[in-house]
XYZ file of C-alpha atoms in Angstrom:
713
model
C 0.000 0.000 0.000
C 2.839 2.410 0.850
C 4.502 1.652 -2.474
C 1.237 2.501 -4.277
C 0.944 5.816 -2.457
C 4.535 6.725 -3.284
C 3.912 5.769 -6.887
C 0.821 7.983 -7.143
C 2.716 10.872 -5.629
C 5.178 10.841 -8.509
C 2.638 10.486 -11.342
C 2.650 13.594 -13.564
C -0.455 15.746 -13.752
C -0.877 14.793 -17.383
C -1.559 11.196 -16.333
C 1.654 9.758 -17.834
C 4.222 7.488 -16.260
C 5.804 8.468 -12.948
C 8.576 10.993 -13.289
C 11.922 10.314 -11.586
C 10.394 7.251 -9.870
C 13.110 4.782 -10.917
C 15.819 7.163 -9.848
C 14.127 7.706 -6.483
C 13.888 3.970 -5.810
C 17.480 3.471 -6.931
C 18.442 6.138 -4.386
C 16.406 4.296 -1.743
C 18.087 0.969 -2.624
C 14.784 -0.743 -3.575
C 15.327 -1.379 -7.272
C 15.982 -5.107 -6.719
C 12.642 -5.858 -4.987
C 10.248 -3.600 -6.855
C 8.368 -5.446 -9.647
C 7.852 -4.293 -13.174
C 5.574 -1.259 -13.225
C 2.231 -1.319 -15.050
C 0.128 1.597 -16.166
C -2.344 2.994 -13.668
C -5.163 2.567 -16.166
C -4.682 -1.205 -16.532
C -6.147 -2.239 -13.160
C -6.993 1.035 -11.535
C -5.280 2.536 -8.541
C -7.522 0.671 -5.982
C -7.377 -2.837 -7.478
C -6.005 -5.763 -5.458
C -5.819 -9.511 -5.793
C -8.276 -11.801 -3.973
C -7.741 -15.561 -3.802
C -10.903 -17.662 -4.039
C -11.581 -21.407 -3.805
C -14.465 -22.885 -5.796
C -15.979 -26.015 -4.279
C -16.927 -28.021 -7.390
C -16.570 -31.589 -8.697
C -15.465 -30.820 -12.272
C -12.146 -32.393 -13.193
C -9.748 -30.334 -15.231
C -11.029 -27.031 -13.842
C -8.808 -25.378 -11.287
C -10.427 -24.827 -7.892
C -8.093 -22.012 -6.847
C -8.878 -18.742 -8.644
C -7.490 -15.216 -8.362
C -9.565 -12.137 -9.195
C -8.581 -8.480 -9.337
C -11.185 -6.633 -7.288
C -11.861 -3.323 -5.607
C -13.231 -2.713 -2.132
C -16.450 -1.196 -3.480
C -17.331 -4.379 -5.400
C -20.446 -5.958 -3.912
C -20.589 -9.691 -3.117
C -23.091 -10.373 -5.900
C -20.714 -8.795 -8.400
C -17.865 -10.938 -7.072
C -19.982 -14.061 -7.633
C -20.692 -12.973 -11.213
C -17.030 -12.302 -11.990
C -16.015 -15.666 -10.543
C -18.641 -17.673 -12.434
C -17.760 -15.899 -15.679
C -14.089 -16.712 -15.182
C -14.374 -20.446 -14.408
C -16.890 -20.991 -17.276
C -18.623 -24.069 -15.819
C -22.209 -24.489 -16.969
C -24.217 -25.462 -13.875
C -26.798 -24.031 -11.467
C -24.921 -21.784 -9.031
C -28.032 -20.430 -7.267
C -27.348 -22.384 -4.050
C -23.733 -21.201 -3.825
C -22.419 -18.517 -1.492
C -19.085 -17.348 -0.079
C -17.782 -18.828 3.166
C -15.076 -16.795 4.914
C -12.791 -19.398 6.438
C -10.847 -17.208 8.906
C -13.897 -15.383 10.276
C -16.124 -18.499 10.208
C -19.024 -16.644 8.632
C -21.134 -16.609 5.459
C -21.264 -13.598 3.136
C -24.991 -13.868 2.465
C -25.813 -10.182 1.994
C -24.954 -9.968 -1.686
C -25.593 -6.206 -1.830
C -22.865 -5.543 0.744
C -19.472 -4.504 -0.585
C -16.184 -6.183 0.274
C -15.197 -3.101 2.268
C -18.387 -3.298 4.326
C -17.699 -6.954 5.158
C -14.060 -6.111 5.894
C -12.723 -8.467 3.229
C -9.089 -7.742 2.362
C -6.388 -9.394 0.247
C -5.507 -11.942 2.946
C -9.090 -13.296 3.173
C -9.722 -16.918 2.250
C -13.142 -17.151 0.623
C -14.672 -20.467 -0.423
C -17.460 -20.470 -3.008
C -19.510 -23.446 -1.858
C -23.046 -24.854 -1.789
C -25.204 -23.766 1.133
C -27.112 -27.079 1.264
C -24.937 -30.086 2.112
C -25.455 -33.685 3.144
C -25.837 -34.336 6.865
C -26.443 -37.523 8.820
C -28.975 -37.304 11.634
C -29.565 -39.922 14.307
C -33.218 -39.744 15.298
C -34.615 -40.544 18.758
C -35.455 -44.088 17.535
C -31.711 -44.543 16.809
C -32.323 -44.707 13.049
C -29.918 -42.634 10.969
C -31.226 -40.552 8.075
C -29.136 -38.803 5.449
C -30.510 -35.604 3.940
C -29.520 -32.229 2.583
C -29.617 -29.424 5.114
C -28.907 -25.718 4.880
C -25.474 -25.083 6.384
C -25.960 -21.309 6.058
C -29.347 -20.906 7.792
C -29.648 -20.512 11.542
C -30.063 -23.880 13.262
C -33.609 -22.921 14.286
C -34.598 -22.594 10.609
C -32.587 -25.676 9.589
C -34.418 -27.803 12.192
C -37.740 -26.495 10.897
C -36.827 -27.644 7.375
C -35.654 -31.033 8.679
C -38.931 -31.564 10.524
C -40.885 -30.779 7.363
C -39.003 -33.535 5.575
C -39.636 -35.979 8.443
C -43.331 -35.046 8.939
C -42.815 -33.763 12.492
C -44.991 -30.871 13.619
C -43.929 -28.308 16.224
C -40.285 -28.210 15.169
C -39.569 -25.543 17.812
C -39.525 -28.324 20.444
C -36.539 -30.020 18.786
C -32.928 -29.102 18.140
C -29.605 -30.583 17.079
C -27.152 -32.071 19.531
C -23.477 -32.792 18.975
C -22.331 -35.690 21.146
C -19.787 -34.429 23.647
C -16.438 -36.169 24.068
C -17.435 -37.425 27.512
C -20.341 -39.445 26.109
C -18.218 -40.998 23.333
C -15.264 -42.298 25.365
C -16.734 -45.725 25.917
C -17.472 -46.215 22.249
C -14.103 -44.886 21.106
C -12.230 -47.499 23.146
C -14.125 -50.279 21.434
C -14.078 -48.866 17.908
C -10.713 -47.174 17.594
C -10.228 -47.826 13.911
C -13.778 -47.415 12.612
C -15.717 -44.181 12.408
C -19.111 -45.840 11.930
C -20.270 -49.454 11.756
C -20.199 -50.686 8.176
C -23.560 -52.364 8.595
C -25.378 -49.213 9.720
C -28.661 -48.906 7.858
C -29.000 -45.296 6.714
C -32.297 -43.967 5.374
C -31.480 -41.685 2.449
C -33.856 -38.720 2.078
C -31.560 -36.583 -0.064
C -34.096 -36.211 -2.896
C -36.540 -34.151 -0.859
C -37.430 -30.726 -2.362
C -36.901 -29.040 1.005
C -33.684 -30.975 1.429
C -32.473 -29.832 -1.974
C -32.890 -26.190 -1.113
C -36.249 -25.756 -2.857
C -39.232 -24.182 -1.087
C -41.504 -26.581 0.744
C -44.922 -27.328 -0.635
C -47.555 -25.288 1.155
C -49.584 -28.465 1.491
C -47.318 -29.611 4.306
C -49.208 -27.535 6.838
C -52.250 -26.895 4.691
C -55.403 -26.482 6.769
C -57.747 -27.654 4.016
C -55.735 -30.714 2.947
C -54.371 -31.950 6.266
C -52.527 -35.288 6.219
C -54.585 -37.914 8.045
C -53.492 -40.903 10.102
C -55.294 -44.064 10.987
C -56.693 -43.343 14.481
C -56.114 -46.934 15.667
C -52.699 -47.823 14.309
C -51.355 -44.291 14.085
C -50.096 -45.009 10.599
C -50.394 -42.431 7.827
C -53.210 -43.006 5.386
C -51.642 -43.883 2.050
C -53.675 -41.327 0.120
C -52.193 -38.501 2.154
C -48.518 -39.474 2.141
C -47.644 -37.221 -0.765
C -49.241 -34.129 0.788
C -46.538 -34.106 3.407
C -43.314 -34.439 1.554
C -43.888 -34.161 -2.167
C -42.884 -37.795 -2.576
C -39.609 -37.777 -0.647
C -41.040 -39.731 2.299
C -42.469 -42.902 0.811
C -44.888 -45.144 2.675
C -42.038 -47.499 3.547
C -39.866 -44.687 4.915
C -42.801 -43.214 6.797
C -43.459 -46.551 8.511
C -39.796 -46.674 9.595
C -40.223 -43.303 11.311
C -43.774 -43.841 12.615
C -43.514 -47.418 13.894
C -41.348 -48.712 16.721
C -39.184 -51.787 16.325
C -37.352 -52.901 19.464
C -33.835 -53.682 18.273
C -31.779 -53.119 21.417
C -29.771 -55.825 23.136
C -27.598 -56.014 26.259
C -24.533 -55.652 24.024
C -25.995 -52.561 22.344
C -26.910 -51.016 25.702
C -23.427 -51.783 27.045
C -21.861 -49.776 24.216
C -24.033 -46.715 24.861
C -23.322 -43.977 27.367
C -25.119 -44.546 30.673
C -24.902 -41.708 33.202
C -24.345 -42.753 36.807
C -24.224 -39.394 38.578
C -25.696 -35.928 38.131
C -22.365 -34.800 36.703
C -22.635 -37.594 34.119
C -26.157 -36.477 33.241
C -24.853 -32.933 32.751
C -22.614 -34.233 29.946
C -25.711 -35.245 27.976
C -26.734 -31.594 27.598
C -23.348 -30.061 26.844
C -23.513 -30.366 23.060
C -26.680 -28.481 22.070
C -26.004 -26.319 19.035
C -26.634 -22.574 19.138
C -30.017 -22.000 17.463
C -29.008 -18.480 16.373
C -25.964 -19.560 14.353
C -25.537 -21.767 11.305
C -24.149 -25.304 11.242
C -21.003 -24.200 9.390
C -20.337 -21.462 11.952
C -20.348 -24.114 14.679
C -17.807 -26.407 13.029
C -20.262 -28.908 11.561
C -18.988 -30.377 8.296
C -20.578 -32.212 5.391
C -21.607 -35.816 6.227
C -21.081 -35.200 9.961
C -23.346 -37.050 12.389
C -25.641 -35.056 14.701
C -28.486 -36.102 16.996
C -32.006 -34.753 16.419
C -33.731 -34.659 19.802
C -36.664 -33.081 21.620
C -34.883 -30.354 23.551
C -37.811 -28.605 25.227
C -40.097 -30.831 27.289
C -43.346 -29.022 26.509
C -45.102 -31.179 23.929
C -47.792 -28.933 22.553
C -50.967 -30.072 20.794
C -50.109 -33.770 20.401
C -52.710 -35.129 18.004
C -52.735 -38.840 17.039
C -54.449 -37.933 13.771
C -51.523 -35.885 12.465
C -48.563 -36.748 14.691
C -47.738 -40.421 14.024
C -44.036 -39.703 13.444
C -43.828 -37.090 16.205
C -45.494 -39.356 18.803
C -43.331 -42.326 17.845
C -40.085 -40.341 18.019
C -41.167 -38.862 21.348
C -41.974 -42.360 22.624
C -38.571 -43.566 21.446
C -36.716 -40.713 23.176
C -38.570 -41.510 26.397
C -37.880 -45.251 25.966
C -34.136 -44.811 25.575
C -34.019 -42.362 28.497
C -35.562 -45.106 30.674
C -33.348 -47.918 29.334
C -30.125 -45.917 29.710
C -31.188 -44.647 33.152
C -30.941 -41.029 32.111
C -33.999 -40.585 34.340
C -34.634 -42.505 37.560
C -37.699 -44.622 38.202
C -38.765 -47.269 40.718
C -38.837 -51.004 40.054
C -42.637 -50.899 39.856
C -42.503 -48.091 37.295
C -39.806 -49.887 35.291
C -42.092 -52.909 34.921
C -44.914 -50.664 33.684
C -42.582 -49.146 31.094
C -41.432 -52.649 30.102
C -45.014 -53.876 29.695
C -45.928 -50.906 27.494
C -42.800 -51.407 25.371
C -43.603 -55.087 24.949
C -47.149 -54.204 23.893
C -45.995 -51.546 21.416
C -43.425 -53.959 19.986
C -46.059 -56.685 19.495
C -48.496 -54.343 17.739
C -45.782 -52.805 15.560
C -44.735 -56.221 14.276
C -48.243 -57.556 13.741
C -49.394 -58.056 10.173
C -52.585 -56.141 10.921
C -50.662 -52.945 11.664
C -48.398 -53.423 8.671
C -51.370 -53.911 6.366
C -53.077 -50.785 7.677
C -50.154 -48.700 6.414
C -50.817 -49.740 2.854
C -54.596 -50.161 2.900
C -55.941 -47.501 5.263
C -58.140 -45.075 3.377
C -59.668 -42.127 5.235
C -62.277 -39.703 4.003
C -60.285 -36.453 4.221
C -63.298 -34.150 4.245
C -65.024 -36.113 7.008
C -61.837 -36.184 9.066
C -61.329 -32.440 8.612
C -64.930 -31.720 9.671
C -64.605 -34.016 12.670
C -61.429 -32.253 13.751
C -63.084 -28.868 13.287
C -66.014 -29.998 15.440
C -63.714 -31.077 18.273
C -61.796 -27.806 17.987
C -64.930 -25.676 18.156
C -66.447 -27.617 21.036
C -63.147 -27.546 22.847
C -63.771 -30.982 24.309
C -64.713 -29.468 27.665
C -68.330 -28.590 28.441
C -67.748 -27.389 32.002
C -69.221 -24.075 32.986
C -66.496 -21.428 32.595
C -68.191 -18.991 35.000
C -68.409 -21.750 37.585
C -64.663 -22.361 37.195
C -63.975 -18.707 37.917
C -66.323 -18.097 40.821
C -66.472 -21.439 42.635
C -63.014 -22.536 43.756
C -63.301 -26.058 45.193
C -61.508 -27.257 48.301
C -60.361 -30.598 49.654
C -60.724 -31.679 53.290
C -59.525 -35.058 54.608
C -57.712 -36.878 57.357
C -54.111 -37.386 56.164
C -50.946 -38.523 57.858
C -48.158 -35.956 58.187
C -44.623 -37.302 58.154
C -41.789 -35.039 59.255
C -38.239 -36.406 58.972
C -36.259 -35.667 62.118
C -32.491 -35.649 62.454
C -31.015 -38.438 64.598
C -34.497 -39.862 65.164
C -37.227 -41.899 63.507
C -39.788 -40.171 61.335
C -42.665 -38.628 63.277
C -46.032 -39.730 61.798
C -49.267 -38.149 63.009
C -52.801 -37.831 61.622
C -54.234 -34.326 61.103
C -57.286 -32.788 59.455
C -56.050 -31.204 56.219
C -57.820 -28.509 54.204
C -56.636 -27.621 50.683
C -57.872 -24.226 49.490
C -56.524 -22.089 46.603
C -52.806 -22.952 46.473
C -52.315 -23.577 50.213
C -52.660 -26.490 52.623
C -53.689 -25.892 56.246
C -53.791 -28.655 58.826
C -55.577 -28.840 62.190
C -55.504 -31.209 65.172
C -58.922 -32.563 64.200
C -62.002 -31.761 62.105
C -63.748 -29.921 64.952
C -60.914 -27.387 65.336
C -60.923 -26.513 61.601
C -62.774 -23.261 62.273
C -59.893 -21.913 64.349
C -56.233 -21.250 63.658
C -54.370 -24.049 61.873
C -51.304 -25.753 63.316
C -49.493 -24.655 60.164
C -50.308 -23.270 56.729
C -48.169 -24.353 53.767
C -48.095 -22.259 50.602
C -47.356 -24.663 47.745
C -46.758 -22.113 45.014
C -43.311 -22.805 43.579
C -42.769 -26.013 45.561
C -41.466 -29.340 44.260
C -44.005 -32.190 44.255
C -42.575 -35.718 44.234
C -44.726 -38.886 44.200
C -43.822 -41.589 46.716
C -46.002 -44.508 45.667
C -45.892 -48.287 45.880
C -49.246 -49.675 44.796
C -48.426 -53.260 45.765
C -47.561 -52.140 49.310
C -50.583 -49.767 49.445
C -48.273 -46.816 49.969
C -49.574 -43.504 48.586
C -47.269 -40.670 49.613
C -46.691 -37.107 48.436
C -43.349 -35.459 49.100
C -43.429 -31.654 49.175
C -40.280 -29.541 49.027
C -41.413 -26.029 49.906
C -39.038 -23.083 49.307
C -38.073 -21.160 52.442
C -35.448 -18.504 53.104
C -32.635 -20.934 53.925
C -33.456 -23.730 51.468
C -36.312 -26.229 51.191
C -38.811 -27.306 53.851
C -39.486 -31.047 53.466
C -43.010 -32.350 54.172
C -44.517 -35.801 53.521
C -48.233 -36.497 53.217
C -49.633 -40.042 53.367
C -52.996 -40.849 51.772
C -55.211 -43.847 52.555
C -56.133 -44.967 49.036
C -55.743 -44.344 45.312
C -58.703 -41.957 44.918
C -57.630 -39.768 47.809
C -54.040 -39.742 46.543
C -55.094 -38.793 42.986
C -57.203 -35.833 44.184
C -54.559 -34.456 46.570
C -51.637 -35.122 44.243
C -53.379 -33.337 41.350
C -54.179 -30.375 43.604
C -50.543 -30.172 44.766
C -49.197 -30.330 41.198
C -51.480 -27.499 40.079
C -50.758 -25.425 43.196
C -47.014 -25.703 42.564
C -47.682 -24.000 39.212
C -49.842 -21.317 40.837
C -53.141 -22.870 39.689
C -56.153 -23.867 41.769
C -58.538 -26.817 41.539
C -60.914 -24.549 39.626
C -58.612 -24.845 36.652
C -60.048 -27.008 33.868
C -56.932 -29.187 33.900
C -57.590 -30.448 37.458
C -59.935 -33.296 36.484
C -57.635 -34.285 33.632
C -54.719 -34.438 36.078
C -56.750 -36.611 38.463
C -57.678 -39.003 35.646
C -54.085 -39.184 34.445
C -52.859 -40.102 37.932
C -55.595 -42.713 38.390
C -54.871 -44.321 35.020
C -51.181 -44.549 35.890
C -51.992 -46.118 39.260
C -54.337 -48.556 37.536
C -51.503 -49.722 35.277
C -49.422 -50.394 38.386
C -52.240 -52.278 40.108
C -52.001 -55.687 38.445
C -52.706 -59.220 39.600
C -51.105 -62.323 38.175
C -53.584 -64.297 36.080
C -53.303 -68.055 35.677
C -52.780 -67.583 31.932
C -49.891 -65.162 32.459
C -48.364 -67.496 35.037
C -48.186 -70.321 32.533
C -46.923 -68.220 29.629
C -43.263 -67.354 30.461
C -42.003 -70.683 29.093
C -43.847 -70.190 25.792
C -43.459 -66.465 25.222
C -40.866 -65.305 22.717
C -39.611 -62.265 24.637
C -36.192 -60.772 25.250
C -36.807 -58.982 28.572
C -33.399 -57.295 28.434
C -34.789 -55.201 25.539
C -37.396 -53.645 27.818
C -35.616 -52.913 31.119
C -32.417 -51.108 32.074
C -29.221 -53.121 32.718
C -29.674 -52.678 36.472
C -32.726 -54.958 36.412
C -31.247 -57.551 34.053
C -28.518 -57.994 36.664
C -31.011 -58.114 39.536
C -33.461 -60.679 38.072
C -33.178 -63.828 36.000
C -34.642 -63.753 32.514
C -37.614 -65.982 33.388
C -38.441 -63.845 36.407
C -38.443 -60.701 34.289
C -40.659 -62.285 31.630
C -43.182 -63.339 34.271
C -43.277 -59.902 35.881
C -43.526 -58.065 32.543
C -46.406 -60.340 31.453
C -48.031 -59.706 34.833
C -47.884 -55.940 34.280
C -48.964 -56.396 30.652
C -52.430 -57.555 31.745
C -53.527 -53.965 32.379
C -52.349 -52.584 29.041
C -53.051 -55.490 26.683
C -56.239 -53.937 25.285
C -54.667 -50.607 24.312
C -54.217 -49.539 20.704
C -50.741 -48.780 19.401
C -51.027 -44.999 19.668
C -52.757 -45.186 23.058
C -49.921 -47.336 24.431
C -47.305 -44.865 23.187
C -49.196 -41.916 24.659
C -49.568 -43.753 27.993
C -45.823 -44.390 27.981
C -45.171 -40.673 27.359
C -47.608 -39.710 30.140
C -45.951 -42.149 32.557
C -42.563 -40.671 31.625
C -43.936 -37.176 32.286
C -45.124 -38.229 35.742
C -41.606 -39.167 36.908
C -40.119 -36.693 39.424
C -37.051 -35.956 37.274
C -38.965 -35.525 34.015
C -38.018 -32.493 31.927
C -34.908 -31.594 33.914
C -31.752 -30.781 31.950
C -28.704 -30.749 34.210
C -25.619 -28.494 34.179
C -22.670 -28.225 36.548
C -22.412 -24.598 37.710
C -20.634 -22.464 40.282
C -22.895 -19.917 41.976
C -21.488 -16.506 42.736
C -20.105 -16.458 46.264
C -20.041 -20.258 46.545
C -16.857 -22.265 47.061
C -18.177 -25.535 45.649
C -19.853 -26.707 42.465
C -23.588 -27.376 42.281
C -25.922 -28.824 39.693
C -28.519 -26.610 38.057
C -31.660 -28.306 36.784
C -33.477 -26.411 34.021
C -37.145 -27.274 33.529
C -39.999 -25.791 31.508
C -41.155 -23.604 34.391
C -38.343 -23.390 36.932
C -34.665 -23.602 37.831
C -33.530 -25.917 40.628
C -30.268 -25.707 42.541
C -29.239 -29.259 43.462
C -26.540 -30.511 45.809
C -24.102 -32.426 43.599
C -23.115 -34.905 46.310
C -26.552 -35.861 47.653
C -28.841 -34.990 44.727
C -31.161 -33.086 47.085
C -32.785 -29.877 45.804
C -31.579 -26.789 47.651
C -33.642 -23.976 46.129
C -36.226 -23.569 43.375
C -36.841 -20.421 41.315
C -39.933 -20.167 39.113
C -39.863 -18.516 35.694
C -43.186 -16.869 36.592
C -41.335 -14.869 39.282
C -38.448 -13.901 37.000
C -38.072 -10.213 36.142
C -35.066 -10.386 33.816
C -32.000 -12.407 32.927
C -28.806 -11.553 31.105
C -25.311 -12.810 30.407
C -21.993 -11.120 31.026
C -20.241 -12.512 27.959
C -16.769 -11.394 29.097
C -16.776 -13.572 32.221
C -19.450 -15.997 30.879
C -21.754 -15.421 33.841
C -25.557 -15.738 33.820
C -27.395 -13.295 36.099
C -31.131 -13.583 36.901
C -33.416 -11.290 38.896
C -36.635 -12.511 40.532
C -39.439 -10.878 42.484
C -38.901 -9.813 46.107
C -35.346 -8.623 45.356
C -34.022 -12.139 44.834
C -31.099 -12.349 42.402
C -28.683 -15.128 41.469
C -25.573 -15.365 39.303
C -23.576 -18.390 38.195
C -20.988 -19.585 35.692
C -21.535 -22.830 33.795
C -18.721 -25.379 34.050
C -20.078 -28.317 32.031
C -21.201 -26.362 28.934
C -21.234 -22.906 27.367
C -23.407 -20.476 29.330
C -25.160 -19.645 26.030
C -26.898 -23.051 26.213
C -28.548 -22.246 29.574
C -29.399 -18.749 28.351
C -31.115 -20.267 25.306
C -32.939 -22.846 27.438
C -34.499 -20.144 29.612
C -35.479 -17.956 26.664
C -36.713 -20.976 24.706
C -39.070 -22.114 27.442
C -40.449 -18.600 27.838
C -40.964 -18.435 24.052
C -42.803 -21.785 24.023
C -45.109 -20.611 26.808
C -46.509 -17.978 24.398
C -47.911 -20.578 21.964
C -51.646 -20.964 21.435
C -53.792 -23.621 19.769
C -54.515 -21.419 16.788
C -53.795 -23.755 13.867
C -53.062 -20.795 11.609
C -50.418 -19.557 13.989
C -46.979 -19.067 12.477
C -43.926 -19.122 14.681
C -42.492 -15.718 15.554
C -38.895 -16.567 14.695
C -37.749 -13.031 15.432
C -39.132 -13.253 18.979
C -37.387 -16.593 19.510
C -34.002 -15.143 18.555
C -34.672 -12.029 20.639
C -35.300 -14.210 23.717
C -32.547 -16.765 23.099
C -29.878 -15.136 20.954
C -28.168 -12.830 23.414
C -25.598 -10.274 22.307
C -22.222 -11.893 22.493
């Protein structure tokens, strides 16, 4: 640059060659290094060389190209000059420039090189924006499809879900397996990247996958894809509405039906978390939804996991969500098998029985035939759905819900754990009103002052149930100034437990029994208890010898070590009696509901260090709250509800998340097991999802999502 300025300074006013320039350089001793001079009109005084790499597959055409450009040349003009120079006849519409050093795309073609800051040392690659990517789905099947590597991950996931026929794409995201979860596998497969026998479903011919706009029929309200209400399989006449032919009936059945293929050997090779710190590793690899795949180091043909990230499954409809329900069921199934979430032995047997039932129905010829032969009257189905939508499915009096808030009153046992002593159990008269529980010495003293009043808003509600032992307990962890106040309630029977448990769950969310969801919650709890309440029939007792079942496919390794195979078969068949009449979709939905009822459901764990603390803790992030958990004991220390949150922000310099709540409560922490951006996005994502409504014409406010989750790093 200095040489150019000196050269211009010696150019004569007439525009000729520089006067006395050679003599000046000879005087300066630079004649040996200065190249042959060219006229200023040949390239212009502001022209410089830019090296470009063209990512193409044409042999005989050089990939490295050099163009003479100026800083005021816009990116679109640079593309034109490059294409004209290489003279390859092909469609370049999907190509864009990738700036290797800055790890960013130059997508604003009207911007100039100066505005982007591109200089002569920049390494620009002219490459396709849509590239092949391998995705492992929740059912452990791997699909291969073209994905936009230049779009934000949020948009890329939306396009992927359109290809796979999964509604509500905002609930899912892409996960890169962290090194900690791959160690076990790497030791066994040092020399092989991927098993040679892996069956990959190729969906690369999809229009969306190829970078073309999706057919509007995908979410069309007048031509909605319909599924068989019994089998949950897509009606053959509606397959093409979804994916413009990319997802054939065979491929759709692979995604919508569940085939149990796991084995003890397969489970042994997979990562199984043992501690809370291990569970935190599972959530370390979520990609940033506000950046592109390429910006986050994802390359062509890389393997990523597609998973449900946010545990708020909105508007699940068996008529339209065969693939979504099956993938959700599969994610829940693997979480149980790999012990990513804890459950009791009784609950494990329920999950095993439901898996066995789903597996039987999925393999039956009747279900297979329904995929090919099911024909549904689309107009009738659409009208039926409209009728349900308009009626709302709930005929309760809305005014009554508002004005008449019910209450519960019963004799319950109160259990208070005491240090260095046995638990103190005593019967009191309990009254549940609004979101509070008051208890009295007896029913007659209920008109006076209670012994104690417990406000359940923001508390943790944990079931403590063993149906076989007739134990129906409710564990309440109520936030107080110095931590959590622990209270146990014991109910006498299933009905009493269901009513009080449902009331506690709603109260923890700030809702009363007047809420329309109260009766639904009661029914859900009762149905789950009913599944647990089985008796061994004579037929089931005689079946274990004759049943072709691999019980190790349906329970976690802990139980295969605890029981013999015949014992497990007998107990699974025993539990199966209560679910044997369910349809395929009903069984999957019951499994999902049972998963949702587990105390740890929906918690994503991270190892953090709170400001002012000298030791590490675990932070549990849920759809409505944050929980500080003692890493050593696993006990919750404090709970903070999103409903009480005033604001949250991130200090990007020190990577610290700061949150302010009502009543002048504020917390700050640094994340040790993952980037703090992941927790920031989790909080904003859950708040974004809470704004959704059941308006079928609703379009996602992508701008609001990025405003809540993106941050300003």
